[in-house]
Amino acid sequence: MLKKVFGSAVFGVDAITITVEVNVDGGIGYHLVGLPDNAIKESNFRIAAALQNNGYKIPGKKIIINMSPADLRKEGSAYDLTLALGILAATNQIPAEGLEDYIIMGELSLDGTLQPIKGALPIAIKAKEEGFKGFILPAQNAKEAAIVNDLKVYGIESIKEVIDFFKDGKPLEQTVINTREEFNKSLDFPEFDFADVKGQESIKRCMEIAAAGGHNIILIGPPGSGKTMLAKRLPSILPPMTLHEALETTKIHSVVGRVKSHIGLMSQRPFRSPHHTISNVALVGGGSYPQPGEISLSHNGVLFLDELPEFKRDVLEVMRQPLEDREVTISRAKFTVTYPSSFMLVASMNPSPSGYFNDPGSPVTSSPAEMQRYLGKISGPLLDRIDIHIEVTPVPFEKLSEDRKGESSVTIRERVTKARSHQTKRFKDFENVHYNAQMNTKHIRNFCKLDEPSKLLLKTAMERLNLSARAYDRILKVSRTIADLENSEIVKGAHISEAIQYRSLDRDGWLG
């Protein structure tokens, strides 16, 4: 007897429906075909124990299971429940009516309880697209899948519940969440606040500009000057995610199984801070069976690289293309996967190996040659892709001991959100441009027009600092953001001169 059950495979950030065909015939044997990996091949042991512990069994007959499309590699243990129900239906232990209306996924424990799976959200989106009535999956993933409207989602604890549902018509409890309400409810404020930062007013201003225009930023300063503290607080001043961004972000985290079971929809912008020993595959994504890397996990959020020169040079270089294109394409002989990676890069570094450059009171100093070698670990083209370079100086004792609190993240966030709303209106006719950092050369020509004095000011700076054409574009983008924060339609000389100050590494004495 032949029966069909439906599961799903995650490919990139999208899902593909898998048809599991179970055929039972005379003879003995268990044959699983359709390019399953080892985790799926081992499933017959888990299924046999789970069924036995719940009063059912795999009969001693010839069972052939085909996972279609047969030329697409299937991986992971999430097909246990799909295969188990297919076997039960094909051997008449449960009725098969209604089985084909559902996508069924879940990893089985030996006692029949279910373990969580990866990629529940993309699978639910695909199930809705293809007109399935419902999605049966482990209870831990139910909230995540229930984000998708017009699809019945049933979170279950054990295989017994599903068997009773199909055999005796015992109803399953449907997981229902109001996506918009869930999203708004969890827009609470992050734990890190700019009010905790003493002094550093000029750096806070830089962070505000970076957040308002989505600009990449690098902080250069000695140990203990507050670089990491400032970076951790950047997400707190970024505008709240839109519902579309939240869904997009949740989808990527779902693929790698990083969505917490009680959250469902991610509404806080991600903040990723990988260690400097990270490999280039872990950073950009990939592997023999590609997975998203850190740059995709920080999509719509912040990627913080602490102590930038300590990262391997080839790791940093692979970021150049994703920084420009805001997506990363991983190509293999048989397939190509594209992951979105529109993130804000925040980097920090010491100005020299000792950490103290041009500081007469420092315990250790580095020679100019050592310093050049240290800074030389970061390539010019990568630095060109970072819009704002700013020096962070240690906070004096008077500032540290002050009782007065700094400006809160809430206040700064209001200004940032207002500036972003100007940009949203400006770019409403452009599909892939939402804020100033995403502008290309054509947009810069249209929206960053300069008067003659401003042009002369920029020309002088370009010649004196020997800036590249890309650095010229960065200055114009940053000055456009400064103008937006001041609610100015035109870019003025004052905006240009402030933007030029934020190119510290272009000045003589740094990389000269």
PDB file of N, CA and C in Angstrom, residues 460-498:
ATOM      1  N   THR A 460      38.906  71.158  -1.435  1.00  0.00           N
ATOM      2  CA  THR A 460      40.115  71.401  -0.636  1.00  0.00           C
ATOM      3  C   THR A 460      40.415  70.205   0.271  1.00  0.00           C
ATOM      4  N   ALA A 461      39.370  69.708   0.925  1.00  0.00           N
ATOM      5  CA  ALA A 461      39.548  68.559   1.833  1.00  0.00           C
ATOM      6  C   ALA A 461      40.011  67.326   1.066  1.00  0.00           C
ATOM      7  N   MET A 462      39.425  67.110  -0.102  1.00  0.00           N
ATOM      8  CA  MET A 462      39.796  65.941  -0.924  1.00  0.00           C
ATOM      9  C   MET A 462      41.278  65.992  -1.296  1.00  0.00           C
ATOM     10  N   GLU A 463      41.725  67.189  -1.685  1.00  0.00           N
ATOM     11  CA  GLU A 463      43.128  67.337  -2.128  1.00  0.00           C
ATOM     12  C   GLU A 463      44.092  67.190  -0.951  1.00  0.00           C
ATOM     13  N   ARG A 464      43.747  67.829   0.180  1.00  0.00           N
ATOM     14  CA  ARG A 464      44.650  67.799   1.336  1.00  0.00           C
ATOM     15  C   ARG A 464      44.738  66.418   1.959  1.00  0.00           C
ATOM     16  N   LEU A 465      43.604  65.727   2.025  1.00  0.00           N
ATOM     17  CA  LEU A 465      43.572  64.414   2.677  1.00  0.00           C
ATOM     18  C   LEU A 465      43.795  63.270   1.700  1.00  0.00           C
ATOM     19  N   ASN A 466      43.900  63.628   0.404  1.00  0.00           N
ATOM     20  CA  ASN A 466      44.114  62.622  -0.652  1.00  0.00           C
ATOM     21  C   ASN A 466      43.041  61.527  -0.592  1.00  0.00           C
ATOM     22  N   LEU A 467      41.781  61.955  -0.599  1.00  0.00           N
ATOM     23  CA  LEU A 467      40.660  61.016  -0.452  1.00  0.00           C
ATOM     24  C   LEU A 467      40.316  60.341  -1.771  1.00  0.00           C
ATOM     25  N   SER A 468      39.812  59.104  -1.673  1.00  0.00           N
ATOM     26  CA  SER A 468      39.394  58.371  -2.876  1.00  0.00           C
ATOM     27  C   SER A 468      37.990  58.820  -3.292  1.00  0.00           C
ATOM     28  N   ALA A 469      37.583  58.371  -4.483  1.00  0.00           N
ATOM     29  CA  ALA A 469      36.240  58.706  -4.981  1.00  0.00           C
ATOM     30  C   ALA A 469      35.181  58.122  -4.056  1.00  0.00           C
ATOM     31  N   ARG A 470      35.469  56.931  -3.495  1.00  0.00           N
ATOM     32  CA  ARG A 470      34.484  56.318  -2.592  1.00  0.00           C
ATOM     33  C   ARG A 470      34.362  57.138  -1.311  1.00  0.00           C
ATOM     34  N   ALA A 471      35.489  57.641  -0.805  1.00  0.00           N
ATOM     35  CA  ALA A 471      35.456  58.479   0.404  1.00  0.00           C
ATOM     36  C   ALA A 471      34.660  59.760   0.143  1.00  0.00           C
ATOM     37  N   TYR A 472      34.768  60.283  -1.084  1.00  0.00           N
ATOM     38  CA  TYR A 472      33.999  61.471  -1.483  1.00  0.00           C
ATOM     39  C   TYR A 472      32.498  61.178  -1.357  1.00  0.00           C
ATOM     40  N   ASP A 473      32.086  60.015  -1.863  1.00  0.00           N
ATOM     41  CA  ASP A 473      30.677  59.610  -1.765  1.00  0.00           C
ATOM     42  C   ASP A 473      30.248  59.471  -0.303  1.00  0.00           C
ATOM     43  N   ARG A 474      31.139  58.900   0.514  1.00  0.00           N
ATOM     44  CA  ARG A 474      30.798  58.691   1.929  1.00  0.00           C
ATOM     45  C   ARG A 474      30.572  60.034   2.631  1.00  0.00           C
ATOM     46  N   ILE A 475      31.433  60.995   2.342  1.00  0.00           N
ATOM     47  CA  ILE A 475      31.289  62.316   2.976  1.00  0.00           C
ATOM     48  C   ILE A 475      29.944  62.933   2.597  1.00  0.00           C
ATOM     49  N   LEU A 476      29.569  62.816   1.323  1.00  0.00           N
ATOM     50  CA  LEU A 476      28.290  63.379   0.884  1.00  0.00           C
ATOM     51  C   LEU A 476      27.108  62.677   1.556  1.00  0.00           C
ATOM     52  N   LYS A 477      27.202  61.349   1.695  1.00  0.00           N
ATOM     53  CA  LYS A 477      26.112  60.607   2.345  1.00  0.00           C
ATOM     54  C   LYS A 477      25.962  61.037   3.810  1.00  0.00           C
ATOM     55  N   VAL A 478      27.106  61.135   4.512  1.00  0.00           N
ATOM     56  CA  VAL A 478      27.064  61.519   5.930  1.00  0.00           C
ATOM     57  C   VAL A 478      26.543  62.943   6.078  1.00  0.00           C
ATOM     58  N   SER A 479      26.968  63.853   5.185  1.00  0.00           N
ATOM     59  CA  SER A 479      26.491  65.247   5.271  1.00  0.00           C
ATOM     60  C   SER A 479      24.987  65.325   4.993  1.00  0.00           C
ATOM     61  N   ARG A 480      24.485  64.440   4.111  1.00  0.00           N
ATOM     62  CA  ARG A 480      23.040  64.388   3.849  1.00  0.00           C
ATOM     63  C   ARG A 480      22.287  63.974   5.127  1.00  0.00           C
ATOM     64  N   THR A 481      22.864  63.034   5.883  1.00  0.00           N
ATOM     65  CA  THR A 481      22.242  62.590   7.140  1.00  0.00           C
ATOM     66  C   THR A 481      22.261  63.695   8.180  1.00  0.00           C
ATOM     67  N   ILE A 482      23.386  64.418   8.271  1.00  0.00           N
ATOM     68  CA  ILE A 482      23.479  65.537   9.226  1.00  0.00           C
ATOM     69  C   ILE A 482      22.408  66.579   8.893  1.00  0.00           C
ATOM     70  N   ALA A 483      22.221  66.828   7.598  1.00  0.00           N
ATOM     71  CA  ALA A 483      21.176  67.772   7.167  1.00  0.00           C
ATOM     72  C   ALA A 483      19.789  67.260   7.557  1.00  0.00           C
ATOM     73  N   ASP A 484      19.563  65.958   7.420  1.00  0.00           N
ATOM     74  CA  ASP A 484      18.260  65.376   7.798  1.00  0.00           C
ATOM     75  C   ASP A 484      17.994  65.528   9.288  1.00  0.00           C
ATOM     76  N   LEU A 485      19.045  65.341  10.108  1.00  0.00           N
ATOM     77  CA  LEU A 485      18.878  65.491  11.559  1.00  0.00           C
ATOM     78  C   LEU A 485      18.520  66.931  11.923  1.00  0.00           C
ATOM     79  N   GLU A 486      18.980  67.879  11.101  1.00  0.00           N
ATOM     80  CA  GLU A 486      18.656  69.291  11.342  1.00  0.00           C
ATOM     81  C   GLU A 486      17.420  69.733  10.572  1.00  0.00           C
ATOM     82  N   ASN A 487      16.749  68.756   9.948  1.00  0.00           N
ATOM     83  CA  ASN A 487      15.516  69.030   9.202  1.00  0.00           C
ATOM     84  C   ASN A 487      15.753  70.003   8.046  1.00  0.00           C
ATOM     85  N   SER A 488      16.937  69.878   7.425  1.00  0.00           N
ATOM     86  CA  SER A 488      17.306  70.794   6.330  1.00  0.00           C
ATOM     87  C   SER A 488      17.163  70.062   4.987  1.00  0.00           C
ATOM     88  N   GLU A 489      16.518  70.709   4.058  1.00  0.00           N
ATOM     89  CA  GLU A 489      16.312  70.105   2.734  1.00  0.00           C
ATOM     90  C   GLU A 489      17.603  70.089   1.923  1.00  0.00           C
ATOM     91  N   ILE A 490      18.433  71.122   2.133  1.00  0.00           N
ATOM     92  CA  ILE A 490      19.669  71.209   1.342  1.00  0.00           C
ATOM     93  C   ILE A 490      20.896  70.914   2.216  1.00  0.00           C
ATOM     94  N   VAL A 491      21.946  70.398   1.576  1.00  0.00           N
ATOM     95  CA  VAL A 491      23.198  70.122   2.277  1.00  0.00           C
ATOM     96  C   VAL A 491      24.026  71.402   2.290  1.00  0.00           C
ATOM     97  N   LYS A 492      24.368  71.882   3.485  1.00  0.00           N
ATOM     98  CA  LYS A 492      25.092  73.159   3.617  1.00  0.00           C
ATOM     99  C   LYS A 492      26.573  72.911   3.927  1.00  0.00           C
ATOM    100  N   GLY A 493      27.323  73.979   3.887  1.00  0.00           N
ATOM    101  CA  GLY A 493      28.767  73.895   4.158  1.00  0.00           C
ATOM    102  C   GLY A 493      29.066  73.340   5.537  1.00  0.00           C
ATOM    103  N   ALA A 494      28.250  73.730   6.536  1.00  0.00           N
ATOM    104  CA  ALA A 494      28.458  73.256   7.915  1.00  0.00           C
ATOM    105  C   ALA A 494      28.302  71.736   7.993  1.00  0.00           C
ATOM    106  N   HIS A 495      27.356  71.206   7.215  1.00  0.00           N
ATOM    107  CA  HIS A 495      27.143  69.752   7.212  1.00  0.00           C
ATOM    108  C   HIS A 495      28.337  69.038   6.581  1.00  0.00           C
ATOM    109  N   ILE A 496      28.871  69.651   5.497  1.00  0.00           N
ATOM    110  CA  ILE A 496      30.040  69.071   4.816  1.00  0.00           C
ATOM    111  C   ILE A 496      31.250  69.066   5.752  1.00  0.00           C
ATOM    112  N   SER A 497      31.486  70.201   6.413  1.00  0.00           N
ATOM    113  CA  SER A 497      32.687  70.298   7.259  1.00  0.00           C
ATOM    114  C   SER A 497      32.610  69.325   8.446  1.00  0.00           C
ATOM    115  N   GLU A 498      31.395  69.123   8.988  1.00  0.00           N
ATOM    116  CA  GLU A 498      31.270  68.154  10.090  1.00  0.00           C
ATOM    117  C   GLU A 498      31.530  66.739   9.578  1.00  0.00           C
TER     118      GLU A 498
END
